[in-house]
PDB file of C-alpha atoms in Angstrom:
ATOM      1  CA  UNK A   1       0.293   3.039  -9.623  1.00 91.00           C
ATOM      2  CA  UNK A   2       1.876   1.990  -6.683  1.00 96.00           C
ATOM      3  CA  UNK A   3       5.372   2.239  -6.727  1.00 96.00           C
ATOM      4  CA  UNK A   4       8.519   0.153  -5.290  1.00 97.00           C
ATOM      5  CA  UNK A   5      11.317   1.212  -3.380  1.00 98.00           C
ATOM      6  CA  UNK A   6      12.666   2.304   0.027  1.00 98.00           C
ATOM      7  CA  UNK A   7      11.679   5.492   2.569  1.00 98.00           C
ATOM      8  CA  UNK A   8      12.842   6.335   5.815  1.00 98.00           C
ATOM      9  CA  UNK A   9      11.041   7.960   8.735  1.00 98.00           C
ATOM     10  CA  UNK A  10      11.447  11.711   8.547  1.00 98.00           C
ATOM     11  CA  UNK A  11       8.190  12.399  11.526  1.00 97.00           C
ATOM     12  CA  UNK A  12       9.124  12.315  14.609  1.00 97.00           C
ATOM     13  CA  UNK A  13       8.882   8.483  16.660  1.00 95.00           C
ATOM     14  CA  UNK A  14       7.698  10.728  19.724  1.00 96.00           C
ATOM     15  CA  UNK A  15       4.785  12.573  18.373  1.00 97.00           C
ATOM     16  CA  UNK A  16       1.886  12.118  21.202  1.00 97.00           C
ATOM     17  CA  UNK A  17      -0.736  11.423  18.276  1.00 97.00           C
ATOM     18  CA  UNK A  18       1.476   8.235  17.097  1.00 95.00           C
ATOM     19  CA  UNK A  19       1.224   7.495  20.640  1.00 95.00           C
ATOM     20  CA  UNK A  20      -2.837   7.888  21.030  1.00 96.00           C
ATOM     21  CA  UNK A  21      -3.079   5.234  17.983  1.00 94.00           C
ATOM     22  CA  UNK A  22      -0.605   2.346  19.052  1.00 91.00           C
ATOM     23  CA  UNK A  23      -2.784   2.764  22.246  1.00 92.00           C
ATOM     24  CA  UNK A  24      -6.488   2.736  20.356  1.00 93.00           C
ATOM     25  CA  UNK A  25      -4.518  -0.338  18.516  1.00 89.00           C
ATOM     26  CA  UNK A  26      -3.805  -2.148  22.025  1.00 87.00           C
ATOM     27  CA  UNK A  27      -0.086  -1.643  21.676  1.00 87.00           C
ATOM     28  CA  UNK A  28       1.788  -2.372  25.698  1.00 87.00           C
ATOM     29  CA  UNK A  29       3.453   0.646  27.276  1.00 91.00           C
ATOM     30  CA  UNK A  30       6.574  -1.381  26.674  1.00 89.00           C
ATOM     31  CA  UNK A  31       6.143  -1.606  22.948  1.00 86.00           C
ATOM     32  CA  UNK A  32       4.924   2.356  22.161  1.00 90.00           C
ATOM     33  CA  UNK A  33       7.742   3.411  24.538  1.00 92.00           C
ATOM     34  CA  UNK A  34       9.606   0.961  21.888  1.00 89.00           C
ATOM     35  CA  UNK A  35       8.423   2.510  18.649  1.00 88.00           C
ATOM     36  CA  UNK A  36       9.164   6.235  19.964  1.00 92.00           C
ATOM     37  CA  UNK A  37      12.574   5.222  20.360  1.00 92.00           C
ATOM     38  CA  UNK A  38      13.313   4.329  16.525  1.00 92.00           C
ATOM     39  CA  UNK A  39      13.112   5.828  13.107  1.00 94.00           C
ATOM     40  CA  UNK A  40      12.340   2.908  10.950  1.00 93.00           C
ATOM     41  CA  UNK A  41      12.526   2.462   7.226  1.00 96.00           C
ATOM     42  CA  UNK A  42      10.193   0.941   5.185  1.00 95.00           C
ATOM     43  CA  UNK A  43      10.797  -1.163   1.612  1.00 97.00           C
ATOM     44  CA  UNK A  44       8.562  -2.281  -0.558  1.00 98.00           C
ATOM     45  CA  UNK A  45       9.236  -4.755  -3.220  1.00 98.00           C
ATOM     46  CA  UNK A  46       7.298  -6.878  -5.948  1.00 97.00           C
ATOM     47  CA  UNK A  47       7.510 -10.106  -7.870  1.00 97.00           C
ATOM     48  CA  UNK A  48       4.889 -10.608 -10.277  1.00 96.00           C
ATOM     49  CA  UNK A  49       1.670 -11.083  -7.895  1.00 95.00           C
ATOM     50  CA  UNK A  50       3.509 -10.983  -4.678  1.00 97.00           C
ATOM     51  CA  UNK A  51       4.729  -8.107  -2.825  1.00 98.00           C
ATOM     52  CA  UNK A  52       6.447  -7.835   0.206  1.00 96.00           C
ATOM     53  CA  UNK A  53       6.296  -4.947   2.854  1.00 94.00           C
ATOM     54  CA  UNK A  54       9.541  -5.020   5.047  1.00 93.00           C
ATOM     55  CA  UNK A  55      10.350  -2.422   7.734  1.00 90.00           C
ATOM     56  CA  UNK A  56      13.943  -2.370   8.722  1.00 91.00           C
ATOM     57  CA  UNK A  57      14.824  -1.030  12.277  1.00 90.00           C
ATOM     58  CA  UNK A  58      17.285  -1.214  15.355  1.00 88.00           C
ATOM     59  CA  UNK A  59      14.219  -2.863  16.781  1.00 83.00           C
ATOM     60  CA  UNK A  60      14.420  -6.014  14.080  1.00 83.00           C
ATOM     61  CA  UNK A  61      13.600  -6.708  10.183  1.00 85.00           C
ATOM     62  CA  UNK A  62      10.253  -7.990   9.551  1.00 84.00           C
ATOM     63  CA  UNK A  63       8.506  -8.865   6.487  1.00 88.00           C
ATOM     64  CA  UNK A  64       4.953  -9.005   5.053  1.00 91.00           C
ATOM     65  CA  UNK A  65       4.670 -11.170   2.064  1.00 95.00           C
ATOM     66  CA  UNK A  66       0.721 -10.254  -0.014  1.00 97.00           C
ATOM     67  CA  UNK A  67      -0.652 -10.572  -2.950  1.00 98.00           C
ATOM     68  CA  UNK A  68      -3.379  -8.077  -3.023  1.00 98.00           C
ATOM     69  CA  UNK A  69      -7.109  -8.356  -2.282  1.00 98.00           C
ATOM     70  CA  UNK A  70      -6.030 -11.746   0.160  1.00 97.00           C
ATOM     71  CA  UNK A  71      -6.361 -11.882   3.624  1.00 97.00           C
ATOM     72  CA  UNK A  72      -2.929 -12.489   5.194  1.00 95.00           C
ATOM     73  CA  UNK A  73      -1.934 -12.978   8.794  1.00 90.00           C
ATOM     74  CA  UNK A  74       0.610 -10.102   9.960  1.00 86.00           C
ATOM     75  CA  UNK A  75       1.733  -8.214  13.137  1.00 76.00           C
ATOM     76  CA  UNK A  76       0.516  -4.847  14.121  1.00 65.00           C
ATOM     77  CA  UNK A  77       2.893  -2.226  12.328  1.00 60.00           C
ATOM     78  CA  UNK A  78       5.539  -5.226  11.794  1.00 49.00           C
ATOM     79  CA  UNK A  79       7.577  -4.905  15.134  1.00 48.00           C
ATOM     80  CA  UNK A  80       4.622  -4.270  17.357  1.00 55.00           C
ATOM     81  CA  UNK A  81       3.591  -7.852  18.499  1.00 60.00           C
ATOM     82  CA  UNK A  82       0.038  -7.633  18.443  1.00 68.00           C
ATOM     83  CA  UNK A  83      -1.502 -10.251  15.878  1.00 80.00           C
ATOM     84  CA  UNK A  84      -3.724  -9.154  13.057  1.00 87.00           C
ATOM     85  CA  UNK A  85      -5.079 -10.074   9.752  1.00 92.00           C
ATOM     86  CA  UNK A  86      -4.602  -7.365   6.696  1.00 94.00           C
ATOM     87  CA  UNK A  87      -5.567  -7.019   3.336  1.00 97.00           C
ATOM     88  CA  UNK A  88      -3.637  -5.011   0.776  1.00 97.00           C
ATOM     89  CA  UNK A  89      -5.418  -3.454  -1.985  1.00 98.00           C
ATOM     90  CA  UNK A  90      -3.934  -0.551  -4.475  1.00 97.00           C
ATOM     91  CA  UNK A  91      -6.725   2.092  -5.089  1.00 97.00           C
ATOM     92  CA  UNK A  92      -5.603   5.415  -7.113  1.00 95.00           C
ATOM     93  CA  UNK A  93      -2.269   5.143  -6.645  1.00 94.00           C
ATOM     94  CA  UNK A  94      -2.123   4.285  -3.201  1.00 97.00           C
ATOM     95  CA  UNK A  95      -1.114   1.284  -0.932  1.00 97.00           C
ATOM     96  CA  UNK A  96      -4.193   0.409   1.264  1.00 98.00           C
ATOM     97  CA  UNK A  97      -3.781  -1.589   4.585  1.00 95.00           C
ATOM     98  CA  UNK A  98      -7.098  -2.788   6.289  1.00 96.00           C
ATOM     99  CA  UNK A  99      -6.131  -4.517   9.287  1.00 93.00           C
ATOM    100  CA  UNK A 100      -8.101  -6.216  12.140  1.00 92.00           C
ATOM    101  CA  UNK A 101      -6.816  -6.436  15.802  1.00 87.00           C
ATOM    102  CA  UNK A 102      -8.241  -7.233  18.988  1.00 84.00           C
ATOM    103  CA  UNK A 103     -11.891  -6.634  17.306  1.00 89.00           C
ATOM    104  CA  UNK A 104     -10.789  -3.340  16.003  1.00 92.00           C
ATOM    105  CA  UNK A 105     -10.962  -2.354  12.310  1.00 95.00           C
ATOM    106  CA  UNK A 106      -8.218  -0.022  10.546  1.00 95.00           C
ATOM    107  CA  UNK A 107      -5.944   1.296   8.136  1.00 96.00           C
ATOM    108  CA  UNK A 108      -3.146   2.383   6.878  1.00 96.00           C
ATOM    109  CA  UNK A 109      -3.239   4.176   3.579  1.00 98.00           C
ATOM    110  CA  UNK A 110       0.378   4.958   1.911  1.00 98.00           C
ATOM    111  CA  UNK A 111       0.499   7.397  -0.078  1.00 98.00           C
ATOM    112  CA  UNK A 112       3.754   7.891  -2.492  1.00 97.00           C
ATOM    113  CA  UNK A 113       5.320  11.449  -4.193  1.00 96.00           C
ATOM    114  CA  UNK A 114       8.236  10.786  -6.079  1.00 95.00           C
ATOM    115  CA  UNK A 115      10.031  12.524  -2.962  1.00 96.00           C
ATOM    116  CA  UNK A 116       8.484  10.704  -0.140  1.00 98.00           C
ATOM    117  CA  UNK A 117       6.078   8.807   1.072  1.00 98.00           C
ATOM    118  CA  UNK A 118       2.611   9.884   3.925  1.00 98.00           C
ATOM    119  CA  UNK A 119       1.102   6.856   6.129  1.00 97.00           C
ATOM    120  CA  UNK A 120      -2.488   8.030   7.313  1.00 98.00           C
ATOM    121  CA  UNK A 121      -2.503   5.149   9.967  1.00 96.00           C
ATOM    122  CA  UNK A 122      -6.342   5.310  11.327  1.00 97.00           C
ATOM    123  CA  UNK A 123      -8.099   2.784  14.050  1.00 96.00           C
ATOM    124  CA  UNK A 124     -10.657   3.230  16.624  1.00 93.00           C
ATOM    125  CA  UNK A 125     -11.146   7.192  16.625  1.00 95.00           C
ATOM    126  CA  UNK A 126      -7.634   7.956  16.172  1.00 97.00           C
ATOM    127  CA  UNK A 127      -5.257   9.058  13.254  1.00 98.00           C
ATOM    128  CA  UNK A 128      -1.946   9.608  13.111  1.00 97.00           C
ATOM    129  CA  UNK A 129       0.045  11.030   9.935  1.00 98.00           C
ATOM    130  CA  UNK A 130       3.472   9.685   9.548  1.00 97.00           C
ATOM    131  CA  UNK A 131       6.182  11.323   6.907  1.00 98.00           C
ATOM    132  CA  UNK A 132       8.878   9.626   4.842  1.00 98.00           C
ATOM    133  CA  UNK A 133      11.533  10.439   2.293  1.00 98.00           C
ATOM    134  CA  UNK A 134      12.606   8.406  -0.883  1.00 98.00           C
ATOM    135  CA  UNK A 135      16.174   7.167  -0.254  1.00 98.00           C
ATOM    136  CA  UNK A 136      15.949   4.529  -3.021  1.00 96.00           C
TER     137      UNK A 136
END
């Protein structure tokens, strides 16, 4: 079961193969040079059906509201202004993100230890592998 709480960014914002999928995702020069500049944390919360994804940086707050299975409207990775449509589902214990941007299909599957937390963030012929801790 997916759990709730709060993990910050222990991988490093710099790593080239974060870099080779915020490209394959469309992301501007401006906004990858952006996101290797911070070390974000990411929350996750729940009220009965709804849950709410919120990723807390020097860059901004932003929020995802979802109730899974449904088709939301969201931006790329929260502070990366691209558009795209997601759906949340919860499949063996992890938090599943399919997105859609610019025509491109991918995902983001979050996968929680009670110590941290892994991303496997995946579009267009590139993966990158992001690693958090549990700070609450």
């Amino acid at each position: 079961m997916v759990q709730t709480g709060k993990w910050d960014l222990v991988s490093d914002p710099k790593d080239p193969v974060w870099d080779q999928f915020l490209q394959a995702a469309g992301m501007s020069a401006a906004h990858r040079e952006a996101q290797a500049m911070v070390r974000p944390s990411e929350e996750l919360s729940r009220d009965g059906d709804k849950w709410a994804w919120t990723n807390l940086s020097e860059l901004g707050t932003d929020q995802i509201t979802f109730p899974l299975g449904e088709q939301v409207s969201t931006p790329l990775l929260l502070i990366g202004a691209r558009q795209a449509t997601s759906v949340f589902t919860e499949e063996a214990g992890k938090l599943i993100q399919t997105f859609e941007v610019g025509g491109k299909t991918g995902t983001i599957v979050r996968e929680q230890a009670p110590d941290g937390m892994t991303a496997i963030c995946s579009i267009h012929g590139a993966t990158a592998i992001r690693k958090y801790k549990k700070v609450a």
